[in-house]
Amino acid sequence: MDEFRAYRARMNERIGEIDHLGIKRFFRLDSAAYEDGALDAKTKELLGLVASAVLRCNDCIDYHVEQCIAAGWTDDELFDGLNVALVVGGSIVIPHLRHAVESIDIVRAEQP
Amino acid sequence: MDEFRAYRARMNERIGEIDHLGIKRFFRLDSAAYEDGALDAKTKELLGLVASAVLRCNDCIDYHVEQCIAAGWTDDELFDGLNVALVVGGSIVIPHLRHAVESIDIVRAEQP
Amino acid sequence: MDEFRAYRARMNERIGEIDHLGIKRFFRLDSAAYEDGALDAKTKELLGLVASAVLRCNDCIDYHVEQCIAAGWTDDELFDGLNVALVVGGSIVIPHLRHAVESIDIVRAEQP
Amino acid sequence: MDEFRAYRARMNERIGEIDHLGIKRFFRLDSAAYEDGALDAKTKELLGLVASAVLRCNDCIDYHVEQCIAAGWTDDELFDGLNVALVVGGSIVIPHLRHAVESIDIVRAEQP
Amino acid sequence: MDEFRAYRARMNERIGEIDHLGIKRFFRLDSAAYEDGALDAKTKELLGLVASAVLRCNDCIDYHVEQCIAAGWTDDELFDGLNVALVVGGSIVIPHLRHAVESIDIVRAEQP
Amino acid sequence: MDEFRAYRARMNERIGEIDHLGIKRFFRLDSAAYEDGALDAKTKELLGLVASAVLRCNDCIDYHVEQCIAAGWTDDELFDGLNVALVVGGSIVIPHLRHAVESIDIVRAEQP
């Protein structure tokens, strides 16, 4: 997880250096999508986690697991959300369910 | 929308007649995934809508639009959830955003 | 179904007129993939149907439904194969399961 | 094609009325992505067409077919680009190749 | 392969501990889908392999490679099935074809 | 990158040994799709890169990054093409954008 965080931070900085207006705006739009609006930020992070799970993107799952835990979702709530992803996306989601559960355990273990 | 509902009902009945144990259990598991649990049914329907949008399935969108409105989500909340789907899934989601908004308008117009 | 067959035939003819060597070779490779080899043609058509279902392509499902029935698969066998597709691909496959079952019924009704 | 254009225009207007800042910005970012930059607009439209074909989105294909023809790509160049999409995306792209060729023919027939 | 098996076993045990009824039922439904029915288990494992390949899931490919070899499919039959996956799914499947062939070789080498 | 190249070369050789006519023809068709035709090879490699990015295949991205750089595309042009992929495919493409930028930097650093 630490390795992934360092890689993500390093490459996001490198992508920032590219200074492509469209890419920069996309990154801002992506951040803004999870801020409080008609839905609160907490709900949106859970939407982001389930969307990442059905689209089977482990890096995206890790990012939203961290945000979901910071936003106050309990493990049982996260597992219940991941169950929706599993039913919608099928057994092909199972490897990503394993990854999500592992990441939830790692992030919880880091909490003080 | 009415045509789709009739088709869905007719074909679900036909699939029931097939009497395949695995398929029947899958349909029950699918229904159960959206019932109150650690997360409430209302939240889960929104997860189902966003998952359907990023996976680009109009029939699934229509089903969850109906359920989301019945569960009490406002239009602004649905649009805010669909914005998460748009950012996660990209411009390829736009035709399904159009479809979702059209279906929301139709279902609202049917309300007494 | 008849409309789809006529459209498919007309557009395949139009694509043939384009006379693009790569496209023509791809179409031949596609046909050849379902001929008897280490696996027999019947088994391969079922593989094609399940692959089409998990990739959620109704036109491809229709094509393979016709071929599977011509190859001698029974309805129960087709439904059992579609159940694998449903479990692998999740509830997002359900609209395509409906379509597949409808097409199976149509093709069977055409049989003398 | 005319029906699709009218629907697209009507729903885009409806989505504009929603007045969701994130959705509006996404639509602007989407338009901006195809403007002249390090790559010229003509090249980018072809990229958009091929991306739409491998992601199997007919509405997106129709949009980019129109833009590609307006940008000056010949039919042979479009077919050569679609061949790349076919090889990358496989036979599951064939129904969308049919659709793309049909749309190319329709848009060409409209030209004065 | 051994590392993957250990990880899969460990995480499946961890997911079992979660004790989420929906997730547990999904896992049972997934196992049941590959048991003898109208189609025999051997045929279903091949369907699972091809579905995994077109959906581009290496972990799923590894699982079904093991089951397919245990069920008695020969290498030539597996390659012929993977060829269907390649034609249906396109060149984007090639990295997963490489992975599948490597896993087939590993599992065969383990046989007594 | 070197490790990936060695693995790819080794497994392509292994797949060649399998001597499956369909697979061999697919590999030739895949190579031929990127040769000069109505579109030049340089343009086609960029199409291949963008198609690989929206389909989220890192191995395919690496292959086309190498070919695109060999064909003479500048970094700014590659980033502009990847921006199209990002807008079409959404934030789910971001991990693959990171990978693509990293691979571009590695391949450039190898140039004399």
XYZ file of C-alpha atoms in Angstrom:
672
model
C 0.000 0.000 0.000
C 2.838 2.410 0.922
C 4.612 1.532 -2.306
C 1.439 2.246 -4.287
C 0.930 5.565 -2.475
C 4.524 6.647 -3.216
C 4.197 5.613 -6.881
C 0.853 7.413 -7.234
C 2.242 10.589 -5.643
C 5.393 10.506 -7.788
C 3.518 9.918 -11.054
C 0.811 12.503 -10.249
C 3.636 15.024 -9.744
C 5.199 13.957 -13.058
C 1.815 14.308 -14.807
C 1.477 17.771 -13.235
C 4.826 18.750 -14.809
C 3.465 17.834 -18.242
C 1.263 20.886 -17.832
C -1.453 19.722 -20.259
C -4.471 21.945 -19.630
C -7.016 19.200 -20.415
C -5.342 16.636 -18.146
C -5.020 19.189 -15.299
C -8.681 20.121 -15.613
C -9.679 16.457 -15.633
C -7.788 15.863 -12.376
C -9.531 18.865 -10.791
C -12.940 17.678 -12.032
C -12.201 14.232 -10.619
C -11.416 15.681 -7.162
C -14.439 17.982 -7.282
C -16.800 15.081 -8.054
C -16.293 13.717 -4.525
C -16.857 16.986 -2.640
C -20.072 17.780 -0.718
C -22.904 18.699 -3.071
C -26.493 17.489 -3.330
C -24.946 14.251 -2.015
C -22.416 14.458 0.803
C -18.781 13.545 0.302
C -19.125 10.386 2.388
C -21.834 8.941 0.124
C -19.884 9.881 -2.994
C -16.772 8.038 -1.821
C -18.848 4.881 -1.444
C -20.191 5.412 -4.976
C -16.585 5.770 -6.126
C -15.606 2.511 -4.401
C -18.462 0.519 -5.937
C -17.879 2.031 -9.401
C -14.163 1.119 -9.100
C -15.023 -2.433 -8.049
C -17.419 -3.152 -10.931
C -14.914 -1.611 -13.367
C -12.269 -3.826 -11.749
C -9.577 -1.229 -11.064
C -7.441 -2.115 -8.016
C -5.635 1.233 -7.866
C -8.993 3.043 -7.892
C -10.310 0.646 -5.207
C -7.311 1.422 -2.973
C -7.813 5.150 -3.354
C -11.516 4.985 -2.472
C -10.963 2.498 0.384
C -8.712 5.075 2.041
C -11.213 7.870 1.445
C -14.191 5.768 2.589
C -12.479 4.859 5.850
C -11.449 8.487 6.421
C -15.069 9.500 5.738
C -16.309 7.209 8.505
C -17.799 4.154 6.777
C -17.569 1.013 8.934
C -16.219 -2.275 7.624
C -19.694 -3.827 7.590
C -20.974 -0.966 5.478
C -18.051 -1.275 3.067
C -18.591 -5.047 2.753
C -22.306 -4.441 2.123
C -21.423 -1.978 -0.646
C -18.902 -4.419 -2.115
C -21.636 -7.080 -2.120
C -23.667 -4.836 -4.444
C -20.596 -4.597 -6.695
C -20.194 -8.383 -6.608
C -23.802 -9.057 -7.613
C -23.796 -6.378 -10.331
C -20.381 -7.301 -11.730
C -20.289 -11.068 -11.150
C -17.571 -13.520 -10.166
C -15.101 -11.588 -12.307
C -15.189 -9.033 -9.453
C -14.027 -11.642 -6.874
C -10.279 -10.979 -7.319
C -11.019 -7.281 -6.763
C -13.160 -8.087 -3.715
C -10.142 -9.923 -2.299
C -7.975 -6.901 -3.035
C -10.498 -4.485 -1.493
C -10.800 -6.531 1.714
C -7.013 -6.764 1.989
C -6.708 -2.978 1.533
C -9.451 -2.309 4.102
C -7.537 -4.478 6.608
C -4.258 -2.668 5.869
C -5.753 0.814 6.194
C -7.578 -0.127 9.431
C -4.312 -1.522 10.879
C -2.627 1.836 10.219
C -5.242 3.725 12.249
C -3.978 4.859 15.685
C -40.597 2.947 -20.353
C -43.935 1.079 -20.205
C -42.853 -1.066 -23.124
C -39.599 -1.884 -21.339
C -41.448 -2.724 -18.114
C -43.828 -5.068 -19.946
C -40.956 -6.740 -21.802
C -38.945 -7.125 -18.581
C -41.941 -8.608 -16.726
C -42.766 -10.972 -19.589
C -39.204 -12.215 -19.988
C -38.621 -12.549 -16.226
C -41.714 -14.758 -16.129
C -40.370 -16.782 -19.072
C -36.992 -17.139 -17.328
C -38.840 -18.295 -14.193
C -40.504 -21.039 -16.253
C -37.068 -22.332 -17.272
C -36.753 -23.414 -13.662
C -32.929 -23.439 -13.598
C -31.894 -23.531 -9.947
C -28.738 -21.434 -10.456
C -30.569 -18.727 -12.413
C -33.403 -18.593 -9.854
C -30.926 -18.262 -7.004
C -29.052 -15.539 -8.853
C -32.283 -13.538 -9.262
C -33.008 -13.900 -5.535
C -29.447 -12.901 -4.614
C -29.782 -9.874 -6.892
C -32.991 -8.749 -5.137
C -31.513 -9.406 -1.684
C -28.440 -7.251 -2.432
C -30.620 -4.106 -2.371
C -32.453 -4.827 0.884
C -31.666 -3.055 4.168
C -28.477 -4.357 5.734
C -25.406 -2.603 7.115
C -26.298 -0.042 4.422
C -29.941 0.930 3.986
C -31.894 0.040 0.846
C -31.978 3.677 -0.288
C -28.175 3.948 -0.367
C -27.856 0.604 -2.122
C -30.213 1.631 -4.928
C -27.998 4.643 -5.603
C -24.963 2.328 -5.679
C -26.885 0.177 -8.172
C -27.647 3.193 -10.355
C -24.039 4.388 -10.449
C -22.713 0.861 -11.066
C -25.232 0.500 -13.947
C -24.180 3.840 -15.416
C -20.430 3.135 -15.442
C -21.125 -0.337 -16.887
C -23.312 1.396 -19.482
C -26.463 -0.721 -19.193
C -29.630 1.259 -20.024
C -32.058 -1.436 -18.847
C -30.258 -1.598 -15.500
C -30.279 2.226 -15.297
C -34.057 2.280 -15.852
C -34.634 -0.299 -13.145
C -32.540 1.580 -10.580
C -33.970 4.991 -11.565
C -37.417 3.692 -10.639
C -36.156 2.214 -7.370
C -34.130 5.319 -6.480
C -37.133 7.599 -6.974
C -39.353 5.239 -4.977
C -36.698 5.257 -2.225
C -36.856 9.032 -1.988
C -33.752 10.362 -3.737
C -34.303 13.848 -5.210
C -33.382 14.720 -8.781
C -30.431 16.825 -7.613
C -29.082 13.886 -5.644
C -29.499 11.545 -8.616
C -27.733 14.008 -10.931
C -24.914 14.363 -8.388
C -24.540 10.573 -8.297
C -24.611 10.399 -12.104
C -21.849 13.024 -12.158
C -19.645 10.607 -10.205
C -20.454 7.957 -12.838
C -19.589 10.414 -15.617
C -16.210 11.324 -14.152
C -15.314 7.707 -13.347
C -16.540 6.305 -16.666
C -15.787 9.172 -19.062
C -17.562 10.604 -22.079
C -18.544 7.075 -23.124
C -21.090 7.354 -20.296
C -22.740 10.462 -21.847
C -25.312 8.525 -23.947
C -26.313 6.685 -20.779
C -26.471 9.963 -18.832
C -28.928 11.184 -21.486
C -30.929 7.993 -21.080
C -30.908 8.227 -17.271
C -32.091 11.849 -17.277
C -34.853 10.990 -19.749
C -35.972 8.082 -17.552
C -35.897 10.231 -14.405
C -38.144 12.771 -16.164
C -40.552 10.031 -17.298
C -40.807 8.397 -13.881
C -41.304 11.793 -12.172
C -44.068 12.675 -14.658
C -45.877 9.466 -13.710
C -45.961 10.419 -10.020
C -49.376 11.610 -8.814
C -34.851 -11.508 -35.643
C -35.613 -11.459 -39.386
C -34.974 -7.723 -39.461
C -31.635 -8.249 -37.736
C -30.699 -11.041 -40.152
C -31.518 -8.858 -43.165
C -29.573 -5.917 -41.724
C -26.587 -8.131 -40.889
C -26.585 -9.658 -44.379
C -26.911 -6.264 -46.079
C -24.151 -4.633 -44.019
C -21.816 -7.634 -44.319
C -22.224 -7.329 -48.096
C -21.491 -3.581 -47.884
C -18.402 -4.269 -45.752
C -17.304 -6.838 -48.345
C -17.509 -4.109 -51.030
C -15.090 -1.957 -49.031
C -12.507 -4.548 -49.994
C -10.154 -3.825 -47.057
C -7.725 -6.749 -46.869
C -7.416 -6.624 -43.063
C -11.165 -6.521 -42.500
C -11.754 -9.383 -44.985
C -9.099 -11.509 -43.304
C -10.601 -10.778 -39.893
C -14.011 -11.990 -41.075
C -12.449 -15.193 -42.426
C -10.514 -15.728 -39.182
C -13.732 -15.208 -37.242
C -15.549 -17.887 -39.279
C -12.597 -20.278 -39.060
C -12.484 -20.004 -35.250
C -15.764 -21.927 -34.996
C -14.869 -24.792 -37.353
C -13.974 -28.292 -36.129
C -10.465 -28.411 -34.689
C -9.079 -29.810 -31.455
C -12.532 -28.819 -30.159
C -15.548 -29.618 -32.307
C -17.672 -26.877 -33.896
C -20.578 -27.555 -31.541
C -18.497 -26.871 -28.424
C -16.999 -23.745 -29.988
C -20.417 -22.254 -30.754
C -21.318 -22.613 -27.079
C -18.047 -20.872 -26.166
C -19.006 -18.105 -28.591
C -22.439 -17.745 -26.994
C -21.063 -17.495 -23.458
C -18.307 -15.078 -24.533
C -20.956 -12.923 -26.267
C -23.160 -12.961 -23.170
C -20.447 -11.884 -20.712
C -19.347 -9.174 -23.180
C -23.010 -8.155 -23.410
C -23.418 -8.066 -27.188
C -26.983 -8.882 -28.281
C -26.173 -9.139 -31.995
C -23.397 -11.618 -31.195
C -25.743 -13.546 -28.885
C -28.321 -13.833 -31.685
C -25.742 -15.107 -34.123
C -24.459 -17.775 -31.732
C -27.963 -18.763 -30.582
C -28.784 -19.667 -34.186
C -25.530 -21.570 -34.612
C -25.873 -23.361 -31.253
C -29.371 -24.567 -32.091
C -28.269 -25.668 -35.555
C -25.367 -27.527 -33.909
C -27.761 -29.496 -31.737
C -27.560 -27.976 -28.264
C -30.822 -28.398 -26.315
C -32.525 -25.523 -24.525
C -31.525 -26.905 -21.122
C -27.912 -27.013 -22.185
C -28.072 -23.447 -23.525
C -29.675 -22.201 -20.287
C -26.994 -24.010 -18.272
C -24.296 -22.283 -20.339
C -26.031 -18.918 -19.937
C -26.073 -19.525 -16.170
C -22.261 -19.675 -16.264
C -22.300 -16.341 -18.139
C -24.670 -14.874 -15.542
C -22.509 -15.885 -12.579
C -19.280 -14.758 -14.256
C -20.683 -11.473 -15.576
C -23.205 -10.573 -12.867
C -26.627 -8.960 -12.893
C -25.475 -6.628 -15.671
C -25.841 -9.722 -17.899
C -29.557 -10.126 -17.005
C -30.876 -7.916 -19.869
C -28.798 -10.037 -22.251
C -30.070 -13.251 -20.650
C -33.595 -11.996 -21.391
C -32.573 -11.281 -24.969
C -30.892 -14.684 -25.361
C -33.925 -16.568 -24.037
C -36.221 -14.586 -26.333
C -34.002 -15.380 -29.329
C -33.834 -19.070 -28.402
C -37.650 -19.155 -28.315
C -37.893 -17.396 -31.690
C -35.388 -19.681 -33.405
C -37.031 -22.806 -31.950
C -40.458 -21.586 -33.164
C -39.049 -21.323 -36.695
C -37.930 -24.963 -36.709
C -40.183 -27.230 -38.765
C -29.418 9.471 -37.918
C -31.693 12.558 -37.913
C -33.726 11.048 -35.102
C -30.544 10.436 -33.092
C -29.333 14.007 -33.737
C -32.661 15.467 -32.569
C -32.670 13.245 -29.466
C -29.056 14.131 -28.667
C -29.736 17.865 -29.073
C -32.904 17.716 -26.969
C -31.308 15.734 -24.146
C -28.115 17.836 -24.149
C -30.345 20.893 -23.709
C -32.202 19.128 -20.870
C -28.878 18.211 -19.226
C -27.804 21.862 -19.569
C -30.941 22.902 -17.666
C -29.904 20.665 -14.756
C -27.146 23.195 -14.223
C -24.790 20.784 -12.409
C -21.368 22.440 -12.375
C -19.457 19.150 -12.621
C -21.517 17.866 -15.551
C -21.221 21.202 -17.388
C -17.454 21.245 -16.908
C -17.216 17.650 -18.116
C -19.083 18.546 -21.325
C -16.712 21.491 -21.908
C -13.658 19.320 -21.217
C -15.016 16.748 -23.670
C -15.378 19.366 -26.430
C -11.962 20.861 -25.664
C -10.251 17.462 -25.965
C -10.885 17.453 -29.732
C -9.625 20.990 -30.472
C -6.270 21.702 -32.125
C -3.403 21.203 -29.688
C -0.129 19.324 -29.977
C -2.238 17.061 -32.217
C -4.570 18.674 -34.732
C -8.356 18.387 -34.407
C -8.562 16.081 -37.436
C -6.262 13.470 -35.869
C -8.094 13.702 -32.545
C -11.471 12.998 -34.137
C -10.050 9.796 -35.610
C -8.739 8.871 -32.149
C -12.255 9.527 -30.819
C -13.798 7.284 -33.478
C -11.449 4.371 -32.783
C -11.837 4.751 -28.998
C -15.643 4.741 -29.450
C -15.480 1.631 -31.630
C -13.361 -0.453 -29.241
C -15.596 0.675 -26.352
C -18.588 -0.316 -28.521
C -20.672 2.836 -28.212
C -22.833 3.453 -31.305
C -23.939 6.952 -30.281
C -20.293 7.947 -29.786
C -19.384 6.349 -33.143
C -22.101 8.402 -34.890
C -20.864 11.619 -33.335
C -17.251 11.011 -34.343
C -18.202 9.757 -37.841
C -19.818 13.130 -38.483
C -16.847 15.019 -37.090
C -14.322 12.854 -38.955
C -16.057 13.433 -42.278
C -16.333 17.167 -41.592
C -12.602 17.160 -40.739
C -11.761 15.712 -44.146
C -10.965 12.027 -43.567
C -11.735 9.880 -46.629
C -13.763 6.670 -46.410
C -10.656 4.547 -47.011
C -8.904 6.242 -44.126
C -11.914 5.744 -41.848
C -12.149 2.058 -42.812
C -8.410 1.672 -42.140
C -8.869 3.215 -38.694
C -11.872 0.977 -38.014
C -9.733 -2.018 -38.981
C -7.361 -1.110 -36.122
C -10.413 -1.013 -33.811
C -11.541 -4.409 -35.120
C -8.193 -6.092 -34.521
C -7.750 -4.504 -31.080
C -11.329 -5.137 -29.946
C -12.143 -8.405 -31.730
C -15.268 -9.799 -33.365
C -17.372 -8.222 -30.631
C -16.670 -4.949 -32.499
C -18.236 -6.275 -35.737
C -21.816 -5.060 -34.968
C -20.323 -1.609 -34.313
C -18.277 -1.793 -37.518
C -21.566 -2.420 -39.358
C -23.100 0.562 -37.597
C -20.107 2.793 -38.342
C -20.097 1.901 -42.047
C -23.850 2.512 -42.253
C -23.416 5.928 -40.591
C -20.512 6.840 -42.870
C -22.720 6.040 -45.891
C -25.602 8.117 -44.485
C -23.444 11.144 -43.701
C -21.736 10.971 -47.126
C -25.166 10.805 -48.834
C -26.151 14.017 -47.058
C -23.156 15.912 -48.424
C -24.053 18.311 -51.248
C 1.222 -19.769 -9.214
C 1.842 -21.094 -5.670
C 1.957 -17.536 -4.359
C -1.369 -16.797 -6.060
C -2.928 -19.984 -4.657
C -1.801 -19.106 -1.123
C -3.060 -15.528 -1.464
C -6.404 -16.717 -2.881
C -6.842 -19.263 -0.069
C -5.894 -16.733 2.614
C -8.189 -14.001 1.299
C -11.103 -16.415 0.692
C -10.755 -17.456 4.352
C -10.706 -13.780 5.386
C -13.814 -13.094 3.259
C -15.497 -16.107 4.910
C -14.821 -14.508 8.325
C -16.712 -11.386 7.208
C -19.782 -13.577 7.353
C -21.852 -11.482 4.906
C -24.791 -13.643 3.852
C -24.949 -12.205 0.307
C -21.233 -12.688 -0.306
C -21.310 -16.234 1.083
C -24.279 -17.127 -1.123
C -22.548 -15.644 -4.153
C -19.484 -17.818 -3.536
C -21.697 -20.921 -3.269
C -23.585 -19.970 -6.435
C -20.269 -19.482 -8.216
C -19.087 -22.983 -7.223
C -22.429 -24.535 -8.120
C -22.378 -23.011 -11.615
C -19.528 -25.344 -12.619
C -21.050 -28.593 -11.299
C -22.596 -31.251 -13.570
C -26.009 -30.191 -14.843
C -27.537 -30.144 -18.318
C -23.908 -29.498 -19.325
C -21.181 -31.543 -17.657
C -18.632 -29.931 -15.332
C -15.830 -30.373 -17.870
C -17.631 -28.309 -20.513
C -18.518 -25.631 -17.975
C -14.924 -25.184 -16.875
C -13.974 -24.499 -20.491
C -16.804 -21.935 -20.689
C -15.392 -20.365 -17.512
C -11.903 -20.191 -19.021
C -13.081 -18.529 -22.233
C -15.334 -16.101 -20.329
C -12.365 -15.198 -18.081
C -10.113 -14.663 -21.080
C -12.470 -12.323 -22.969
C -13.103 -10.412 -19.713
C -9.316 -10.272 -19.290
C -9.024 -11.517 -15.712
C -5.712 -13.333 -15.069
C -6.685 -14.626 -11.614
C -9.878 -16.097 -13.077
C -7.884 -17.598 -15.976
C -5.502 -19.290 -13.515
C -8.363 -20.758 -11.543
C -10.080 -22.182 -14.618
C -6.801 -23.412 -16.157
C -6.304 -25.579 -13.076
C -9.883 -26.835 -13.184
C -9.797 -27.457 -16.947
C -6.634 -29.534 -16.674
C -8.059 -31.471 -13.724
C -11.217 -32.066 -15.792
C -9.187 -33.665 -18.575
C -8.964 -31.077 -21.349
C -5.784 -31.473 -23.447
C -3.494 -28.556 -24.236
C -4.615 -28.531 -27.872
C -8.238 -28.254 -26.777
C -7.409 -25.428 -24.359
C -5.476 -23.557 -27.062
C -8.399 -24.020 -29.464
C -10.765 -22.555 -26.843
C -8.378 -19.673 -26.196
C -8.330 -19.003 -29.943
C -12.101 -18.410 -29.780
C -11.459 -15.964 -26.920
C -8.754 -14.225 -28.975
C -10.979 -13.769 -32.027
C -13.976 -12.631 -29.969
C -11.995 -10.306 -27.694
C -9.253 -9.091 -30.048
C -5.568 -8.277 -29.593
C -6.338 -6.820 -26.181
C -6.663 -10.471 -25.106
C -3.073 -11.290 -26.202
C -1.442 -10.457 -22.825
C -3.976 -12.776 -21.193
C -3.315 -15.483 -23.803
C 0.370 -15.267 -22.817
C -0.606 -15.574 -19.172
C -2.945 -18.516 -19.846
C -0.310 -20.426 -21.829
C 2.281 -19.807 -19.101
C -0.172 -21.069 -16.451
C -1.038 -24.145 -18.522
C 2.688 -24.967 -18.769
C 3.156 -24.485 -15.005
C 0.186 -26.644 -14.052
C 1.222 -29.388 -16.510
C 4.777 -29.362 -15.074
C 3.339 -29.989 -11.624
C 1.498 -33.124 -12.751
C 3.164 -36.346 -11.595
C 10.244 -2.505 -19.096
C 13.162 -4.849 -19.969
C 11.590 -7.577 -17.880
C 8.274 -7.107 -19.720
C 10.047 -7.195 -23.102
C 11.833 -10.427 -22.220
C 8.620 -12.009 -20.933
C 6.690 -10.912 -24.026
C 9.381 -12.263 -26.361
C 9.627 -15.561 -24.467
C 5.864 -16.131 -24.371
C 5.351 -15.077 -28.005
C 7.958 -17.717 -28.921
C 6.123 -20.277 -26.771
C 2.807 -19.352 -28.432
C 4.487 -19.737 -31.832
C 5.509 -23.317 -30.856
C 1.852 -24.157 -30.199
C 1.456 -23.893 -33.944
C -2.300 -23.131 -33.882
C -3.199 -21.814 -37.320
C -5.899 -19.422 -36.038
C -3.636 -17.921 -33.365
C -0.753 -17.531 -35.826
C -3.018 -15.810 -38.345
C -4.373 -13.516 -35.636
C -0.837 -12.438 -34.710
C -0.049 -11.697 -38.374
C -3.322 -9.759 -38.786
C -2.467 -7.786 -35.658
C 0.953 -6.805 -37.054
C -0.504 -5.983 -40.472
C -3.111 -3.634 -38.968
C -0.358 -1.144 -38.067
C 1.417 -1.109 -41.459
C 1.103 1.769 -43.956
C -2.246 1.714 -45.741
C -4.843 4.397 -46.355
C -3.536 5.697 -43.004
C 0.207 5.727 -42.424
C 1.826 3.481 -39.809
C 2.614 6.457 -37.553
C -1.057 7.441 -37.257
C -2.100 3.833 -36.682
C 0.325 3.393 -33.781
C -1.268 6.410 -32.085
C -4.709 4.837 -32.657
C -3.344 1.652 -31.071
C -2.059 3.588 -28.054
C -5.372 5.372 -27.451
C -7.384 2.157 -27.969
C -5.097 0.388 -25.456
C -5.505 3.201 -22.932
C -9.318 3.280 -23.029
C -9.368 -0.527 -22.813
C -6.964 -0.212 -19.861
C -4.301 -2.689 -20.946
C -0.838 -1.755 -19.615
C 1.039 -4.352 -21.681
C -0.651 -3.040 -24.842
C 0.142 0.553 -23.790
C 3.826 -0.337 -23.371
C 3.969 -1.951 -26.783
C 2.386 1.040 -28.528
C 4.423 3.595 -26.525
C 7.576 2.006 -27.949
C 6.162 1.957 -31.465
C 4.823 5.518 -31.229
C 8.196 6.857 -30.110
C 9.977 4.891 -32.840
C 7.471 6.333 -35.348
C 8.400 9.881 -34.362
C 5.551 11.151 -32.170
C 6.740 13.782 -29.654
C 5.892 13.595 -25.951
C 3.460 16.505 -26.265
C 1.620 14.723 -29.051
C 1.465 11.489 -27.030
C 0.149 13.363 -23.977
C -2.464 15.075 -26.167
C -3.582 11.682 -27.468
C -3.675 10.266 -23.942
C -5.857 13.223 -22.930
C -8.432 12.058 -25.504
C -8.272 8.586 -23.911
C -8.706 10.119 -20.453
C -11.800 12.112 -21.425
C -13.360 9.210 -23.338
C -12.562 6.572 -20.712
C -12.797 8.609 -17.492
C -10.875 8.572 -14.219
C -10.656 4.798 -14.410
C -8.005 5.460 -17.086
C -5.822 7.502 -14.659
C -3.775 4.516 -13.384
C -3.042 3.663 -17.024
C -2.161 7.289 -17.791
C 0.397 7.064 -14.974
C 1.742 3.852 -16.463
C 1.871 5.323 -19.982
C 3.751 8.438 -18.836
C 6.219 6.292 -16.870
C 6.800 4.088 -19.931
C 7.252 7.115 -22.196
C 9.919 8.444 -19.789
C 11.684 5.053 -19.684
C 11.715 4.622 -23.457
C 12.942 8.210 -23.996
C 15.744 7.662 -21.432
C 16.932 4.639 -23.457
C 17.284 6.686 -26.642
C 20.916 7.520 -27.500
